[in-house]
Amino acid sequence: MDGKAFYLETLRRSDSRDFDGFLATMSDDCDWVVPGARLHGRDEIRTWLQPFWSGFSTYRHEIRTLVQEGATIAAEGTFRGVNDGVMQTPTGDLPPTGREIAFDFLMLAEADLEALRCTSVRLYFDQLELLGQLGALPQPEPAGA
């Protein structure tokens, strides 16, 4: 299996809510760099992803660009889902909004393609865009108020 097919299979597992299958594609010592955090190993990855998994009973990753250079896979796309579950955040729980959200992301992954395991991930997305779509940002006061 080449890197592109491996990457797409990994996302398919996530999108189909096969979370254990998704995490099985990560090496035991996989490192992730995500907005605001550095994660090491499957347990930390699971903990970071859990709010997304509980906040969206269905979602999908729509990939627009997928490039492989050796063991590096780069993907650019959009995450889409409906927020129909509680999202646990460091500042408290966000109740379900019922809102459909869509935000763009860029992910760079390194993989051991012989073992079919991801060894590192760098995920970039706009947290403020996500929180704004969820209605979790304070609204500015109207001018002159």
C-alpha positions as a printed NumPy array, in Angstrom:
array([[  0.   ,   0.   ,   0.   ],
       [  1.408,   3.396,  -0.894],
       [  1.312,   6.394,   1.44 ],
       [ -1.711,   8.018,  -0.193],
       [ -3.809,   4.856,   0.072],
       [ -2.664,   4.372,   3.684],
       [ -3.604,   7.964,   4.562],
       [ -7.046,   7.637,   2.96 ],
       [ -7.647,   4.333,   4.783],
       [ -6.717,   5.987,   8.071],
       [ -9.233,   8.801,   7.453],
       [-11.879,   6.284,   6.373],
       [-11.52 ,   4.563,   9.739],
       [-11.935,   7.864,  11.559],
       [-14.903,   8.982,   9.444],
       [-16.644,   5.619,   9.971],
       [-16.101,   5.974,  13.757],
       [-13.71 ,   3.025,  13.922],
       [-11.637,   4.869,  16.513],
       [ -9.681,   1.826,  17.67 ],
       [ -8.903,   0.986,  14.039],
       [ -7.849,   4.594,  13.446],
       [ -5.552,   4.585,  16.489],
       [ -4.108,   1.227,  15.407],
       [ -2.641,   3.008,  12.369],
       [ -0.525,   5.146,  14.733],
       [  2.838,   3.86 ,  15.935],
       [  3.139,   3.309,  19.693],
       [  5.294,   6.433,  19.969],
       [  3.576,   8.555,  17.324],
       [  4.029,  12.315,  17.822],
       [  1.334,  14.822,  16.893],
       [  1.604,  18.6  ,  16.783],
       [ -1.85 ,  20.199,  16.835],
       [ -3.086,  23.714,  17.59 ],
       [ -2.045,  24.41 ,  21.171],
       [ -0.584,  20.986,  21.996],
       [  2.108,  18.4  ,  21.403],
       [  0.955,  14.814,  21.797],
       [  2.932,  11.616,  22.218],
       [  1.464,   8.145,  21.855],
       [ -1.986,   6.748,  21.23 ],
       [ -3.435,   7.633,  24.643],
       [ -2.661,  11.34 ,  24.269],
       [ -3.934,  11.301,  20.674],
       [ -7.189,   9.639,  21.802],
       [ -7.637,  12.192,  24.595],
       [ -7.133,  15.115,  22.203],
       [ -9.51 ,  13.692,  19.568],
       [-12.243,  12.633,  22.026],
       [-14.043,  16.033,  22.037],
       [-14.415,  15.814,  18.242],
       [-15.56 ,  12.208,  18.429],
       [-18.183,  13.01 ,  21.081],
       [-19.21 ,  16.361,  19.602],
       [-19.954,  15.035,  16.113],
       [-21.817,  11.731,  15.712],
       [-21.001,  11.866,  12.006],
       [-18.366,  13.809,  10.146],
       [-16.185,  13.49 ,   7.096],
       [-12.837,  14.656,   5.829],
       [-13.051,  15.938,   2.261],
       [ -9.597,  15.828,   0.702],
       [ -8.791,  18.299,  -2.08 ],
       [ -5.047,  17.773,  -2.345],
       [ -3.067,  14.672,  -1.45 ],
       [  0.659,  14.523,  -2.142],
       [  3.28 ,  11.944,  -1.243],
       [  7.028,  12.427,  -1.232],
       [  8.772,   9.354,   0.13 ],
       [  7.294,   8.61 ,   3.557],
       [  5.709,  12.072,   3.875],
       [  2.055,  12.568,   3.01 ],
       [  0.505,  16.038,   2.791],
       [ -3.245,  16.493,   2.702],
       [ -5.355,  19.605,   2.425],
       [ -9.09 ,  19.464,   2.854],
       [-12.23 ,  20.328,   4.79 ],
       [-13.649,  18.731,   7.928],
       [-17.481,  18.719,   7.854],
       [-19.914,  17.637,  10.524],
       [-22.962,  18.563,  12.58 ],
       [-22.31 ,  19.389,  16.223],
       [-24.904,  17.141,  17.858],
       [-22.977,  16.135,  20.984],
       [-21.242,  17.794,  23.905],
       [-17.686,  18.942,  23.203],
       [-15.436,  18.874,  26.238],
       [-12.891,  21.705,  26.21 ],
       [-10.271,  22.877,  28.727],
       [-12.6  ,  25.781,  29.637],
       [-15.73 ,  23.675,  30.048],
       [-18.291,  21.703,  28.093],
       [-19.844,  23.152,  24.946],
       [-23.428,  21.923,  24.594],
       [-24.522,  20.613,  21.195],
       [-25.534,  23.408,  18.843],
       [-27.017,  21.429,  15.962],
       [-24.903,  23.623,  13.685],
       [-23.217,  22.275,  10.605],
       [-19.576,  23.226,  10.624],
       [-16.892,  23.134,   7.971],
       [-13.289,  24.171,   8.45 ],
       [-10.211,  23.739,   6.311],
       [ -7.156,  21.846,   7.511],
       [ -3.682,  20.915,   6.386],
       [ -2.041,  17.758,   7.673],
       [  1.501,  16.519,   7.184],
       [  2.109,  12.915,   8.173],
       [  5.209,  10.765,   8.289],
       [  4.645,   7.032,   7.978],
       [  6.493,   3.779,   8.264],
       [  4.954,   2.356,   5.104],
       [  6.351,  -1.149,   5.641],
       [  4.625,  -1.395,   9.036],
       [  1.643,   0.732,   7.883],
       [  1.959,   2.969,  10.933],
       [  1.951,   6.733,  11.171],
       [  4.982,   8.028,  13.083],
       [  4.217,  11.747,  13.233],
       [  1.445,  14.182,  12.323],
       [  1.327,  17.945,  12.065],
       [ -2.245,  19.23 ,  11.906],
       [ -3.103,  22.85 ,  11.156],
       [ -6.552,  24.45 ,  11.306],
       [ -8.088,  27.713,  12.477],
       [ -9.411,  27.162,  16.004],
       [-11.199,  30.529,  16.006],
       [-13.042,  29.605,  12.835],
       [-14.242,  26.363,  14.457],
       [-15.271,  28.078,  17.704],
       [-17.021,  30.849,  15.778],
       [-19.032,  28.336,  13.77 ],
       [-20.007,  26.632,  17.032],
       [-21.157,  29.996,  18.443],
       [-18.61 ,  29.691,  21.245],
       [-16.958,  33.09 ,  20.771],
       [-18.236,  36.223,  22.487],
       [-20.072,  38.535,  20.135],
       [-18.626,  42.06 ,  19.896],
       [-20.679,  44.95 ,  21.215],
       [-22.299,  47.022,  18.466],
       [-20.469,  50.269,  17.72 ],
       [-21.73 ,  53.132,  19.894],
       [-23.306,  50.853,  22.491]])
